[in-house]
Short mmCIF file of N, CA, C and O in Angstrom, two decimals:
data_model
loop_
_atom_site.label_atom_id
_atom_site.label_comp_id
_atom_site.label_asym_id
_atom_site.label_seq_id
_atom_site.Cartn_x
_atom_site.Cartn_y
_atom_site.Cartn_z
N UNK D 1004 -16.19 -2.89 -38.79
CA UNK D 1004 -16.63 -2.76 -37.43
C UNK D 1004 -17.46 -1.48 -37.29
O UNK D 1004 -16.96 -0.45 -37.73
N UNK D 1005 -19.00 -1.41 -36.58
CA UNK D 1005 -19.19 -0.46 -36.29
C UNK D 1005 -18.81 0.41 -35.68
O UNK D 1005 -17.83 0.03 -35.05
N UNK D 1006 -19.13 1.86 -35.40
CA UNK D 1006 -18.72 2.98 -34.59
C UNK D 1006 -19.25 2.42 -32.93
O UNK D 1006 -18.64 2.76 -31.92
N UNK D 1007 -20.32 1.65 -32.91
CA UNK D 1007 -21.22 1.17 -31.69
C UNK D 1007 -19.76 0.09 -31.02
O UNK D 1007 -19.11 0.30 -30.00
N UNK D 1008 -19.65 -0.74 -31.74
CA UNK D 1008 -18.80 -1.69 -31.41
C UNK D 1008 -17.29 -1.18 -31.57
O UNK D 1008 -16.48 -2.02 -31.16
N UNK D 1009 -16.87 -0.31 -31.94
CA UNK D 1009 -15.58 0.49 -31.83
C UNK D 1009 -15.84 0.93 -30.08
O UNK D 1009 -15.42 0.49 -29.02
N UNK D 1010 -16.68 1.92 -30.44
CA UNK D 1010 -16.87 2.55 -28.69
C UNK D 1010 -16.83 1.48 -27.90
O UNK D 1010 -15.71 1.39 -27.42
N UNK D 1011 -17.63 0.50 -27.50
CA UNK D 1011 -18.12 -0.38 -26.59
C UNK D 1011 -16.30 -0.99 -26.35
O UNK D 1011 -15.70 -0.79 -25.29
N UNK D 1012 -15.81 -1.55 -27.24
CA UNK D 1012 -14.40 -1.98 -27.03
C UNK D 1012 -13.59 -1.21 -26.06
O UNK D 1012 -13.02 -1.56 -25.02
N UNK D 1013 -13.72 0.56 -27.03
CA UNK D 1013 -12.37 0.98 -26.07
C UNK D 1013 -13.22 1.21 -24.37
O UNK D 1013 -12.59 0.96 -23.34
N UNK D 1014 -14.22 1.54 -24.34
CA UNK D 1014 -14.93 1.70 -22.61
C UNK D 1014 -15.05 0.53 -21.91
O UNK D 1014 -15.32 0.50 -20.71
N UNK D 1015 -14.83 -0.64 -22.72
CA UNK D 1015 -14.54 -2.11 -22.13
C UNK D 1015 -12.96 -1.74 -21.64
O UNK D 1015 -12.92 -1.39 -20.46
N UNK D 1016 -11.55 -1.75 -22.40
CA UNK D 1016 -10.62 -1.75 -22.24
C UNK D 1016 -10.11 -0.29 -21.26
O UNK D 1016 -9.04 -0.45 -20.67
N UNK D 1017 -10.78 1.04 -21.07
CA UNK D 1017 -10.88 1.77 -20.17
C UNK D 1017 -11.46 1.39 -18.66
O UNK D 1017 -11.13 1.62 -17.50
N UNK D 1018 -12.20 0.88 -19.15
CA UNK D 1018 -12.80 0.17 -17.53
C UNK D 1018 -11.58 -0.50 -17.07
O UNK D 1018 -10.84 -0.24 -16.13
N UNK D 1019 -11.55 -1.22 -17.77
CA UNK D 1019 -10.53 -2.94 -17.37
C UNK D 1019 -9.15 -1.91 -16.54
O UNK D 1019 -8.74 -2.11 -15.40
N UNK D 1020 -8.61 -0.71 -17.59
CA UNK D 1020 -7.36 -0.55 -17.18
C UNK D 1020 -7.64 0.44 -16.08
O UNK D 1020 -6.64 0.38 -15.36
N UNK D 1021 -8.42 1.26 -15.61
CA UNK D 1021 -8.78 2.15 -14.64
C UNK D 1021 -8.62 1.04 -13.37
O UNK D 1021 -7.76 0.96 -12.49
N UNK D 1022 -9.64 0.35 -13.63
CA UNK D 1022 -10.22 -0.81 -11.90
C UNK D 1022 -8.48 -1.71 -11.48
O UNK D 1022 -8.15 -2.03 -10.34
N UNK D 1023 -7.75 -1.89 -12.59
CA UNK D 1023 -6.48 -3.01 -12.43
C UNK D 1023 -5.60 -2.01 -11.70
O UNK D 1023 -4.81 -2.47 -10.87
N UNK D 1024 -5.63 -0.72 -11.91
CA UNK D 1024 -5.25 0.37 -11.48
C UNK D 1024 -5.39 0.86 -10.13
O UNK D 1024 -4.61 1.63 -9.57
N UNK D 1025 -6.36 0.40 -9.68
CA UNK D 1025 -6.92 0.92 -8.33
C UNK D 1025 -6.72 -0.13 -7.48
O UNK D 1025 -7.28 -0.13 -6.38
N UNK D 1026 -6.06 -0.97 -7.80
CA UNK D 1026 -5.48 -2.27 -6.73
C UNK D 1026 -4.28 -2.26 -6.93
O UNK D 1026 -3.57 -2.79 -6.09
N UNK D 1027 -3.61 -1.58 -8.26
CA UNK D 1027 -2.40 -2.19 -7.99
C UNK D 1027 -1.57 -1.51 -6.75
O UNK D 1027 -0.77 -2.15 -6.07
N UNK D 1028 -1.94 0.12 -6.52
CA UNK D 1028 -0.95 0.62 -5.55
C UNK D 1028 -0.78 0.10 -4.62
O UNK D 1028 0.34 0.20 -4.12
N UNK D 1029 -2.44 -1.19 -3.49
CA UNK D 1029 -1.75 -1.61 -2.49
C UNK D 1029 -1.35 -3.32 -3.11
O UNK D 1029 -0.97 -4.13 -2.26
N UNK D 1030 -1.42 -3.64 -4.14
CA UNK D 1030 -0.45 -4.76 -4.35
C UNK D 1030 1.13 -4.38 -4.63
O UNK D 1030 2.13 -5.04 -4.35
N UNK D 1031 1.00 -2.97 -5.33
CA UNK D 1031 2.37 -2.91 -5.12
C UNK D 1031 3.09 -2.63 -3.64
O UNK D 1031 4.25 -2.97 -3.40
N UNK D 1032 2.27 -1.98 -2.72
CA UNK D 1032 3.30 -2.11 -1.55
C UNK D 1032 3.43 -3.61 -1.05
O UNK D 1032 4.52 -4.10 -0.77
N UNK D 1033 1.97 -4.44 -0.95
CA UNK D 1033 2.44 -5.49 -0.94
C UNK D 1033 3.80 -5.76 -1.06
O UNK D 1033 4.68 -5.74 -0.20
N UNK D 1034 3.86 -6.06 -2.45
CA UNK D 1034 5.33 -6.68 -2.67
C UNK D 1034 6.64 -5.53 -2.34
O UNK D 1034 7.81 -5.82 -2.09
N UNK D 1035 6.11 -4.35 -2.41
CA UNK D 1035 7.66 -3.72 -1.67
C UNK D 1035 7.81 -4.18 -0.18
O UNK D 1035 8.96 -4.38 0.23
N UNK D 1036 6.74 -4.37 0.69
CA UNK D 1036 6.75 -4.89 2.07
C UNK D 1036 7.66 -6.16 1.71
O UNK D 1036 8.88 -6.12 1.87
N UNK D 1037 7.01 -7.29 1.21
CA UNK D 1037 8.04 -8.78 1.23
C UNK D 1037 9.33 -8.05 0.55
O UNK D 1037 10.37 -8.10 1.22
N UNK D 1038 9.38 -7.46 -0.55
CA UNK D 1038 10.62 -7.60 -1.04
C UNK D 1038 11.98 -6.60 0.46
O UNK D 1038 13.05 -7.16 0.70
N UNK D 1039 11.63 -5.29 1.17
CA UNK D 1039 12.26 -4.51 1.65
C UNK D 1039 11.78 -4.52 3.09
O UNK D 1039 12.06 -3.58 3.84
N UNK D 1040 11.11 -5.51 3.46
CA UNK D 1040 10.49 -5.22 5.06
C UNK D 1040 10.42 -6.26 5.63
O UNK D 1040 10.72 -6.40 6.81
N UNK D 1041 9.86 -7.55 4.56
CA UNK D 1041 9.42 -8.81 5.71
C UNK D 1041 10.17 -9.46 6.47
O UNK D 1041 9.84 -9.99 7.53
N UNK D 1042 11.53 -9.47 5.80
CA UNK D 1042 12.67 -10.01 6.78
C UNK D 1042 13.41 -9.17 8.05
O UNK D 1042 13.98 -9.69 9.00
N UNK D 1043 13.24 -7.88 7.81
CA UNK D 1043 13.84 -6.93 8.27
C UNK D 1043 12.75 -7.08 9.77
O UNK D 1043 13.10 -7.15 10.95
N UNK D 1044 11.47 -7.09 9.21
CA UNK D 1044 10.13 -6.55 10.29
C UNK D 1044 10.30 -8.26 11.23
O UNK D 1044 10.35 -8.60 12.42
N UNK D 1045 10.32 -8.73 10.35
CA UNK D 1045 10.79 -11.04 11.11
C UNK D 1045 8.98 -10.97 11.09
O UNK D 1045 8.68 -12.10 11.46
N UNK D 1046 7.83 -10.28 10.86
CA UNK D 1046 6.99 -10.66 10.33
C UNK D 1046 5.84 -10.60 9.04
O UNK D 1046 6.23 -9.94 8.08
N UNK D 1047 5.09 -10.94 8.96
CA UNK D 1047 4.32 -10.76 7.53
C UNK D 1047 3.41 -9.73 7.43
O UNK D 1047 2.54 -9.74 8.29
N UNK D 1048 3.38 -8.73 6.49
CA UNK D 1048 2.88 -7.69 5.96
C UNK D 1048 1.49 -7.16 6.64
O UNK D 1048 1.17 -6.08 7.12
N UNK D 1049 0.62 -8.73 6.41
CA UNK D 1049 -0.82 -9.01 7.51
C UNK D 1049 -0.66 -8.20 8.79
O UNK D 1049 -1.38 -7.27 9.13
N UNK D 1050 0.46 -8.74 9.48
CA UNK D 1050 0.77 -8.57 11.11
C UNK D 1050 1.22 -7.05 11.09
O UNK D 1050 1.18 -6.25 12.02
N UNK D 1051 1.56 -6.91 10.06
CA UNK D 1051 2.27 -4.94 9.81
C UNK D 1051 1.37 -3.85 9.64
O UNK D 1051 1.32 -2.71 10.11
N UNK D 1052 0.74 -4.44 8.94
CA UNK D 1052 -0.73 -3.73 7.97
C UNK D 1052 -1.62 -3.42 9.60
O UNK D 1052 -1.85 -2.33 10.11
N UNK D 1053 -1.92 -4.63 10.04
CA UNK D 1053 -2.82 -4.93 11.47
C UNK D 1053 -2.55 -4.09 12.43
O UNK D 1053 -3.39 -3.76 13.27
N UNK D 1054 -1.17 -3.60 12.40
CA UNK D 1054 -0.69 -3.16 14.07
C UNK D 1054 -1.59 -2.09 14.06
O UNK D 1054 -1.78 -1.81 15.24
N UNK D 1055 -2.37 -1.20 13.19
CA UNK D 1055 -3.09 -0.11 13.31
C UNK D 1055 -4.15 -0.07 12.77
O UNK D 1055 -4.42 -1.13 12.20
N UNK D 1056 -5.09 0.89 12.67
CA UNK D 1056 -6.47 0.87 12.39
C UNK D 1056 -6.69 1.83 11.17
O UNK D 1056 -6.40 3.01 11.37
N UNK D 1057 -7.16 1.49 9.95
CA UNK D 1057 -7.35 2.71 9.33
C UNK D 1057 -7.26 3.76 9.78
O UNK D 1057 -6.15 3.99 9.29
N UNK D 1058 -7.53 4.80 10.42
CA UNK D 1058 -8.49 5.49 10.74
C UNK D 1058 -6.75 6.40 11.09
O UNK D 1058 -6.56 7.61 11.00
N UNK D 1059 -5.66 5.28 11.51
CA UNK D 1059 -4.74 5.29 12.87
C UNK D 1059 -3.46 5.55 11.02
O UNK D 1059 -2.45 6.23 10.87
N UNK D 1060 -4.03 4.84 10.25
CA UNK D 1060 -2.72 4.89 9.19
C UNK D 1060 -3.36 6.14 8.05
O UNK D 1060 -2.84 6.38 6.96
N UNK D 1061 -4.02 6.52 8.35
CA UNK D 1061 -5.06 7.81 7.56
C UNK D 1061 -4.50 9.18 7.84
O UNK D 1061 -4.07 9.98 7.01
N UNK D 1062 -4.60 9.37 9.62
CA UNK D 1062 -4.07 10.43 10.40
C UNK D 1062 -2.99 10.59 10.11
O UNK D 1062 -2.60 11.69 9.73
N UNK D 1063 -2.13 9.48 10.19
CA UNK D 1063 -0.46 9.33 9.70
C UNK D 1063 0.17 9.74 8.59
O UNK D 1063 1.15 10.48 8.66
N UNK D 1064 -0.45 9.23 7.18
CA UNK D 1064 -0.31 9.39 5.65
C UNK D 1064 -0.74 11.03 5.92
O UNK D 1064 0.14 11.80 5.54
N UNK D 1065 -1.71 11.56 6.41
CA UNK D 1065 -2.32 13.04 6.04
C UNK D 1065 -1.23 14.11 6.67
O UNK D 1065 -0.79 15.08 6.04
N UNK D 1066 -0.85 13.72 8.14
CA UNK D 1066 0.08 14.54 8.31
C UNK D 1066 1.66 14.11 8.04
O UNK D 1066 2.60 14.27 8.82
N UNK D 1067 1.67 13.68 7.08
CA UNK D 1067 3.11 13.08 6.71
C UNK D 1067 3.92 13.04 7.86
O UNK D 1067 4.97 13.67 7.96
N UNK D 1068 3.40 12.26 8.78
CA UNK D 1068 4.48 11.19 9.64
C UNK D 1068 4.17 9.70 9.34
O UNK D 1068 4.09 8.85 10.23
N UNK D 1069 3.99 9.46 8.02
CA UNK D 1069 4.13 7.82 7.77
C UNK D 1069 5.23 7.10 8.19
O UNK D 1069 5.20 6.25 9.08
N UNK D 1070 6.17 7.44 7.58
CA UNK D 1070 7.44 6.81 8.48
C UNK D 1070 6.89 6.50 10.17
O UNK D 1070 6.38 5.63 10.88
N UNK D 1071 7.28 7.51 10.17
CA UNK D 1071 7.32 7.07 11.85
C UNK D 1071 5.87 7.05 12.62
O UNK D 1071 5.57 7.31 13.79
N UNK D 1072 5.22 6.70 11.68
CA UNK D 1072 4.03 5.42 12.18
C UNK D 1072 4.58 3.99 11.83
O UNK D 1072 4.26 3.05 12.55
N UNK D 1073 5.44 3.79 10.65
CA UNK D 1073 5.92 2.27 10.38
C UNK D 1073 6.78 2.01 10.69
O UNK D 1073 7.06 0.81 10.65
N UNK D 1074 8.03 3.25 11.36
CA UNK D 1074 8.48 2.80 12.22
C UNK D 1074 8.29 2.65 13.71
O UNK D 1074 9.14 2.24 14.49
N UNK D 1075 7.18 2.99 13.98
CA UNK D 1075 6.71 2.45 15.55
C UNK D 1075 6.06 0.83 15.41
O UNK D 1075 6.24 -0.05 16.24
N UNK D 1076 5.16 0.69 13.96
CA UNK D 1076 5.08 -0.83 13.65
C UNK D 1076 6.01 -1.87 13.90
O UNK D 1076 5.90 -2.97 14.43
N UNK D 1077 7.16 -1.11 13.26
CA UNK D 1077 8.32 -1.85 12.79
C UNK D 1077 9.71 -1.08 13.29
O UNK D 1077 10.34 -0.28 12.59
N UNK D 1078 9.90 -1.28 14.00
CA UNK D 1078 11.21 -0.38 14.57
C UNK D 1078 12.66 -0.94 13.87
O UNK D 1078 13.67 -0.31 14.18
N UNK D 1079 12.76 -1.67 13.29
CA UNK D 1079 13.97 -2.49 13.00
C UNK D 1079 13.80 -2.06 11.09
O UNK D 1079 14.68 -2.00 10.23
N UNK D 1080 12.85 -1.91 11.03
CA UNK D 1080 12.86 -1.40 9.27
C UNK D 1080 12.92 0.50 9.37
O UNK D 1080 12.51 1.14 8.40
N UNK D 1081 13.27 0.99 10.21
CA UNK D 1081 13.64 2.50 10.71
C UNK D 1081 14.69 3.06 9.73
O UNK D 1081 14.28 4.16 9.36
N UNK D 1082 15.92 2.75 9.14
CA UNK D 1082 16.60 2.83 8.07
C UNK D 1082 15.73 2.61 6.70
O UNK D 1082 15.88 3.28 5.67
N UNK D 1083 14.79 1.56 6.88
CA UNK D 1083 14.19 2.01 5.37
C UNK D 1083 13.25 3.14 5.14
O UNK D 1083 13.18 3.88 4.16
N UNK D 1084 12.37 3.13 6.48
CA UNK D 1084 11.65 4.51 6.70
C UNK D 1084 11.65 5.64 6.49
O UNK D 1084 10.66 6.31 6.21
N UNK D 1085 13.04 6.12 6.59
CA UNK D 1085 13.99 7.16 6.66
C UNK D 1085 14.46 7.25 5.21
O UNK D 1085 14.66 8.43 4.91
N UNK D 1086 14.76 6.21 3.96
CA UNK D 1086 15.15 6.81 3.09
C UNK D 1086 14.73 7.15 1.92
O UNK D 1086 13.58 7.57 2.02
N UNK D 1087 15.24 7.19 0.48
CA UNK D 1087 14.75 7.96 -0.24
C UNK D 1087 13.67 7.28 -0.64
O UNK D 1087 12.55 7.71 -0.92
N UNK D 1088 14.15 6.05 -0.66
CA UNK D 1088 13.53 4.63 -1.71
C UNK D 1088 11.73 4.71 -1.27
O UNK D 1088 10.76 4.53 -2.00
N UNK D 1089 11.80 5.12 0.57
CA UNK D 1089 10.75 4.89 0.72
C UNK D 1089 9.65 6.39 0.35
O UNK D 1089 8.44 6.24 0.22
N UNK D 1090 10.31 7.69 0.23
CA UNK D 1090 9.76 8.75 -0.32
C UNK D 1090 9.14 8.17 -1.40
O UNK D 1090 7.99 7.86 -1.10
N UNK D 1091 9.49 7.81 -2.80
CA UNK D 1091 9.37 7.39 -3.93
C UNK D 1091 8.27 6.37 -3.71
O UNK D 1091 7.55 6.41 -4.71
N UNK D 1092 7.84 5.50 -2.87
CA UNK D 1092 6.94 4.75 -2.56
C UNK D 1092 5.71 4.76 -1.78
O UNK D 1092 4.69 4.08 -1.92
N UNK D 1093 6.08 5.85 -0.78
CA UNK D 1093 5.53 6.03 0.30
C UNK D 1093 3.74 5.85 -0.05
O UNK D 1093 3.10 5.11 0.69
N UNK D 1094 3.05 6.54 -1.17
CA UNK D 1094 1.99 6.08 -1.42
C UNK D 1094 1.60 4.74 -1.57
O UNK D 1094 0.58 4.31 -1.04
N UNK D 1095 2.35 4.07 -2.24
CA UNK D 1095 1.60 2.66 -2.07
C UNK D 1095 2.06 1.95 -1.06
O UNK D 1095 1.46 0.90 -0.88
N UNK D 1096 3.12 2.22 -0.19
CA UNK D 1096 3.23 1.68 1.16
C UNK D 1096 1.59 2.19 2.16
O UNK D 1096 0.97 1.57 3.01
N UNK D 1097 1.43 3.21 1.69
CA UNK D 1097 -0.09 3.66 2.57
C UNK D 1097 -1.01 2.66 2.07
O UNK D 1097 -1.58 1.73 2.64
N UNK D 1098 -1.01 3.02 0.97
CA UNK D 1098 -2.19 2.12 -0.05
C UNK D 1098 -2.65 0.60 0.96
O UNK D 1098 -3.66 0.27 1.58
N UNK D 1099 -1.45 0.04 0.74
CA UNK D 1099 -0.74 -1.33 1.51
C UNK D 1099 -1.81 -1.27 2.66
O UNK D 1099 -2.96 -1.72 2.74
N UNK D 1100 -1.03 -0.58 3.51
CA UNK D 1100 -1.04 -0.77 5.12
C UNK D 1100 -2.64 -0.56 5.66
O UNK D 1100 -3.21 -1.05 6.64
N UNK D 1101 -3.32 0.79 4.14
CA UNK D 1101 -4.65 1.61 5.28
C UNK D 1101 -6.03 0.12 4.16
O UNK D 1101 -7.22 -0.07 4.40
N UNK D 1102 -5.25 -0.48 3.19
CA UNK D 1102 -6.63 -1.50 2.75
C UNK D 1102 -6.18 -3.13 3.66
O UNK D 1102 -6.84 -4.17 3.57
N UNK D 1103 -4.98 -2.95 4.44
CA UNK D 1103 -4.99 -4.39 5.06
C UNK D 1103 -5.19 -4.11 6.75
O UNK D 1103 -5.12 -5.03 7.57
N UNK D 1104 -5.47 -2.59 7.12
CA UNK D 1104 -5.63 -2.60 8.45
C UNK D 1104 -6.37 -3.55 9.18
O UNK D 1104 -7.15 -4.35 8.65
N UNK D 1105 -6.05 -3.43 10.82
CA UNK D 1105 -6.65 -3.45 12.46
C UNK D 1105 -8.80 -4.25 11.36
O UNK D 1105 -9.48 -5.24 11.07
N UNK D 1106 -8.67 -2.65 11.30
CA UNK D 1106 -9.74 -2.78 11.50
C UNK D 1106 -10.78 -3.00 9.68
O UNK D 1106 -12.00 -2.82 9.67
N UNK D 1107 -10.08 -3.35 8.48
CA UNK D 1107 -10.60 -3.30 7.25
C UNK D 1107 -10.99 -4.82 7.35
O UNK D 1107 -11.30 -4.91 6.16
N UNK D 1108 -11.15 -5.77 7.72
CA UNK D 1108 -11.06 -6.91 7.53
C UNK D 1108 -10.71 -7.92 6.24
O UNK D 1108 -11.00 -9.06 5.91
N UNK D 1109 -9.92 -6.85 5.75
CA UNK D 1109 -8.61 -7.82 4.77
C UNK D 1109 -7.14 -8.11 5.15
O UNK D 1109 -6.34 -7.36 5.72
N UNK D 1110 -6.98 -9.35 4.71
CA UNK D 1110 -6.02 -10.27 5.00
C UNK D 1110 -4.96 -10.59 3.90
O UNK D 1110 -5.14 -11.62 3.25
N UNK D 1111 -3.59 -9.64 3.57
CA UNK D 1111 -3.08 -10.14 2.79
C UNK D 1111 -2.31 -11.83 2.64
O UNK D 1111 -2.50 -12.74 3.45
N UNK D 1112 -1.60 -11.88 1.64
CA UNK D 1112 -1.33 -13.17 1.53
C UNK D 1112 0.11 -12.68 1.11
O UNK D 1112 0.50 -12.64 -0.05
N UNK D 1113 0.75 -12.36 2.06
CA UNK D 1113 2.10 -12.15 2.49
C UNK D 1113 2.93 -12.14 3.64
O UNK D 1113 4.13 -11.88 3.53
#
């Protein structure tokens, strides 16, 4: 194998794993929402993500009152808000909420 075609491989397989990377944080809240919220919230992630506007879940994440922006979303998921599980997550719960906002015009499928 050339040195040309050595390189080209690994900046193929660097690309690939960088970009899979940069979606997964809001697919992973995704699924922490269904797995720890959707029943709790009685609706779907879409309708959670929606209640606010980028702009509205940005202000929130920056001055670390996320919680209690998702729990004004979601008042009944207020115990998960509050605990550790959601410290440990709390970024890709943002991730989640500020690429499915009000106002991003994406629509999860949860």
């Amino acid at each position: 194998m050339t040195t040309f075609t050595k390189t080209a491989i690994v900046a193929l397989l660097s690309v690939s794993v960088l970009s899979s990377s940069a979606f997964a944080d809001a697919e992973k809240g995704k699924k922490l929402y269904q797995k720890n919220l959707k029943e709790v919230c009685g609706f779907s992630g879409g309708v959670f993500a929606a209640k606010f506007k980028q702009a509205e879940w940005d202000k929130a994440y920056k001055a670390g009152t996320l919680n209690k922006k998702m729990t004004e979303a979601c008042p009944d998921g207020k115990a998960y808000f509050e605990s550790d599980k959601f410290k440990k997550t709390e970024e890709h719960m943002y991730n989640f909420v500020h690429d499915f906002a009000k106002d991003s015009g994406n629509i999860p499928s949860c």
